[in-house]
Amino acid sequence: MRTDQEHVARTIELAEEAIDDGNTPFGALLVVDGEIRRESKNTTLTDDDVSAHPELKLARWAARELSADELADCTMYASTEPCPMCTAAIHYAGIDRVVFGVAGETLHDLTGGGIPIPSTEVIRRADGDAVVEGPIATEDAMAVHASYFGE
């Protein structure tokens, strides 16, 4: 079975693929009972859709396709801490756990963009109980952002 580090490493690869596709560097995947069920890359630029974040696309898919039991055993892995919009979708979908590579606030310090509200705060204010863990791969995840946004 893969570890959290290995899953986050895959999301960083997806973020690199997003850049290659002409998008900003974000990737995510869903794991249920140790099995990767779905992966997604950012497509905000190529889809001309500000909401085409990989975490939001995966949360929507999970809410439609996974059973309550699967959602209770579902972890979303993300290269970067999900933004407030994506975290709210994760909460409403019922995804049980989130693990991310780099904190949104750290990315905000580099880019000045985004809304640096921690996922734990969004979940807390929603009276949710999803577990949020991270950052667990700041250096690797930030290397992708630095290559895209500049240091």
CSV table of C-alpha atoms in Angstrom, one decimal:
chain,number,residue,atom,x,y,z
A,1,MET,CA,0.0,0.0,0.0
A,2,ARG,CA,1.3,3.5,-0.9
A,3,THR,CA,2.1,6.0,1.8
A,4,ASP,CA,0.8,9.6,2.2
A,5,GLN,CA,4.1,10.8,0.9
A,6,GLU,CA,3.9,8.7,-2.2
A,7,HIS,CA,0.3,9.9,-2.9
A,8,VAL,CA,1.3,13.5,-2.5
A,9,ALA,CA,4.3,12.9,-4.7
A,10,ARG,CA,1.9,11.7,-7.4
A,11,THR,CA,-0.2,14.9,-7.0
A,12,ILE,CA,3.0,17.0,-7.5
A,13,GLU,CA,3.6,15.0,-10.8
A,14,LEU,CA,0.0,15.9,-11.8
A,15,ALA,CA,0.7,19.6,-11.0
A,16,GLU,CA,3.7,19.3,-13.3
A,17,GLU,CA,1.5,17.8,-16.0
A,18,ALA,CA,-1.0,20.6,-15.6
A,19,ILE,CA,1.8,23.1,-16.4
A,20,ASP,CA,2.7,21.0,-19.5
A,21,ASP,CA,-1.0,21.2,-20.5
A,22,GLY,CA,-1.0,25.0,-20.2
A,23,ASN,CA,-2.5,25.4,-16.7
A,24,THR,CA,-1.4,26.4,-13.3
A,25,PRO,CA,0.4,23.8,-11.1
A,26,PHE,CA,-2.1,21.9,-9.1
A,27,GLY,CA,-3.0,18.2,-8.9
A,28,ALA,CA,-5.1,16.0,-6.7
A,29,LEU,CA,-6.3,12.4,-6.4
A,30,LEU,CA,-8.8,10.3,-4.4
A,31,VAL,CA,-7.9,7.2,-2.5
A,32,VAL,CA,-10.5,4.8,-1.2
A,33,ASP,CA,-9.5,1.7,0.8
A,34,GLY,CA,-5.9,2.1,-0.3
A,35,GLU,CA,-6.8,2.3,-4.0
A,36,ILE,CA,-6.4,5.4,-6.2
A,37,ARG,CA,-9.9,5.9,-7.6
A,38,ARG,CA,-9.5,9.1,-9.6
A,39,GLU,CA,-6.9,11.7,-10.4
A,40,SER,CA,-7.3,15.3,-11.6
A,41,LYS,CA,-5.2,18.2,-12.8
A,42,ASN,CA,-5.9,21.9,-12.8
A,43,THR,CA,-7.7,23.0,-16.0
A,44,THR,CA,-8.7,26.5,-15.2
A,45,LEU,CA,-6.9,28.1,-18.1
A,46,THR,CA,-7.5,25.5,-20.8
A,47,ASP,CA,-11.2,25.1,-19.9
A,48,ASP,CA,-11.5,28.9,-19.3
A,49,ASP,CA,-13.3,28.0,-16.1
A,50,VAL,CA,-12.2,29.6,-12.8
A,51,SER,CA,-13.7,26.7,-10.9
A,52,ALA,CA,-11.8,23.9,-12.7
A,53,HIS,CA,-9.6,23.2,-9.7
A,54,PRO,CA,-8.7,19.5,-9.4
A,55,GLU,CA,-10.0,19.2,-5.8
A,56,LEU,CA,-13.4,20.7,-6.7
A,57,LYS,CA,-13.7,18.4,-9.8
A,58,LEU,CA,-12.8,15.4,-7.6
A,59,ALA,CA,-15.2,16.4,-4.8
A,60,ARG,CA,-18.0,16.7,-7.3
A,61,TRP,CA,-17.2,13.3,-8.7
A,62,ALA,CA,-16.9,11.7,-5.3
A,63,ALA,CA,-20.3,13.1,-4.2
A,64,ARG,CA,-21.9,11.6,-7.4
A,65,GLU,CA,-20.1,8.3,-7.6
A,66,LEU,CA,-19.0,7.1,-4.1
A,67,SER,CA,-21.2,5.5,-1.5
A,68,ALA,CA,-21.4,6.8,2.0
A,69,ASP,CA,-19.1,4.0,3.2
A,70,GLU,CA,-16.6,4.8,0.5
A,71,LEU,CA,-16.7,8.5,1.4
A,72,ALA,CA,-16.1,7.6,5.0
A,73,ASP,CA,-12.9,5.9,3.9
A,74,CYS,CA,-11.9,8.4,1.3
A,75,THR,CA,-8.7,10.6,1.4
A,76,MET,CA,-8.1,13.4,-1.0
A,77,TYR,CA,-4.5,14.1,-1.6
A,78,ALA,CA,-3.5,17.5,-3.1
A,79,SER,CA,-0.2,19.0,-4.2
A,80,THR,CA,-1.3,22.3,-2.4
A,81,GLU,CA,-3.7,22.9,0.4
A,82,PRO,CA,-7.2,23.1,-1.1
A,83,CYS,CA,-8.6,26.7,-1.3
A,84,PRO,CA,-11.7,27.6,0.6
A,85,MET,CA,-14.0,26.9,-2.4
A,86,CYS,CA,-12.5,23.4,-2.8
A,87,THR,CA,-12.5,22.7,0.9
A,88,ALA,CA,-16.2,23.6,1.1
A,89,ALA,CA,-16.8,21.1,-1.7
A,90,ILE,CA,-14.8,18.5,0.1
A,91,HIS,CA,-16.9,19.0,3.2
A,92,TYR,CA,-20.2,18.9,1.4
A,93,ALA,CA,-19.2,15.8,-0.5
A,94,GLY,CA,-18.4,14.0,2.7
A,95,ILE,CA,-14.8,13.2,2.0
A,96,ASP,CA,-13.3,12.0,5.3
A,97,ARG,CA,-9.6,13.1,5.1
A,98,VAL,CA,-7.4,15.6,3.2
A,99,VAL,CA,-3.6,15.4,3.0
A,100,PHE,CA,-1.7,18.2,1.1
A,101,GLY,CA,1.9,19.0,0.1
A,102,VAL,CA,2.3,22.7,0.8
A,103,ALA,CA,0.2,25.1,2.8
A,104,GLY,CA,-1.9,27.7,0.9
A,105,GLU,CA,-0.4,30.5,3.0
A,106,THR,CA,3.1,29.4,1.9
A,107,LEU,CA,2.0,29.6,-1.8
A,108,HIS,CA,0.3,33.0,-1.0
A,109,ASP,CA,3.6,34.3,0.2
A,110,LEU,CA,5.1,33.5,-3.2
A,111,THR,CA,2.3,34.6,-5.5
A,112,GLY,CA,0.2,37.0,-3.5
A,113,GLY,CA,-2.8,35.3,-4.9
A,114,GLY,CA,-5.5,33.0,-3.6
A,115,ILE,CA,-7.3,33.2,-0.3
A,116,PRO,CA,-5.0,32.0,2.5
A,117,ILE,CA,-7.7,30.6,4.8
A,118,PRO,CA,-6.5,27.2,6.1
A,119,SER,CA,-8.6,24.2,5.2
A,120,THR,CA,-8.9,23.3,8.9
A,121,GLU,CA,-10.6,26.7,9.5
A,122,VAL,CA,-13.1,26.1,6.7
A,123,ILE,CA,-13.9,22.6,8.0
A,124,ARG,CA,-14.2,23.9,11.6
A,125,ARG,CA,-16.6,26.7,10.6
A,126,ALA,CA,-18.7,24.2,8.6
A,127,ASP,CA,-19.0,22.1,11.8
A,128,GLY,CA,-17.3,19.3,9.7
A,129,ASP,CA,-15.2,16.5,11.0
A,130,ALA,CA,-12.9,15.8,8.0
A,131,VAL,CA,-9.3,15.3,9.1
A,132,VAL,CA,-6.8,17.7,7.4
A,133,GLU,CA,-3.1,16.9,7.4
A,134,GLY,CA,-0.3,18.8,6.0
A,135,PRO,CA,1.9,20.3,4.8
A,136,ILE,CA,3.9,17.1,4.2
A,137,ALA,CA,6.0,18.0,1.1
A,138,THR,CA,6.6,21.7,1.2
A,139,GLU,CA,9.9,21.7,-0.6
A,140,ASP,CA,8.9,19.5,-3.5
A,141,ALA,CA,5.5,21.1,-4.0
A,142,MET,CA,7.0,24.6,-3.8
A,143,ALA,CA,9.6,23.7,-6.4
A,144,VAL,CA,6.8,23.2,-8.9
A,145,HIS,CA,5.2,26.6,-8.0
A,146,ALA,CA,8.5,28.4,-8.0
A,147,SER,CA,9.2,27.0,-11.5
A,148,TYR,CA,5.9,28.3,-12.7
A,149,PHE,CA,5.4,31.6,-10.7
A,150,GLY,CA,9.0,32.4,-10.2
A,151,GLU,CA,10.8,32.8,-6.9
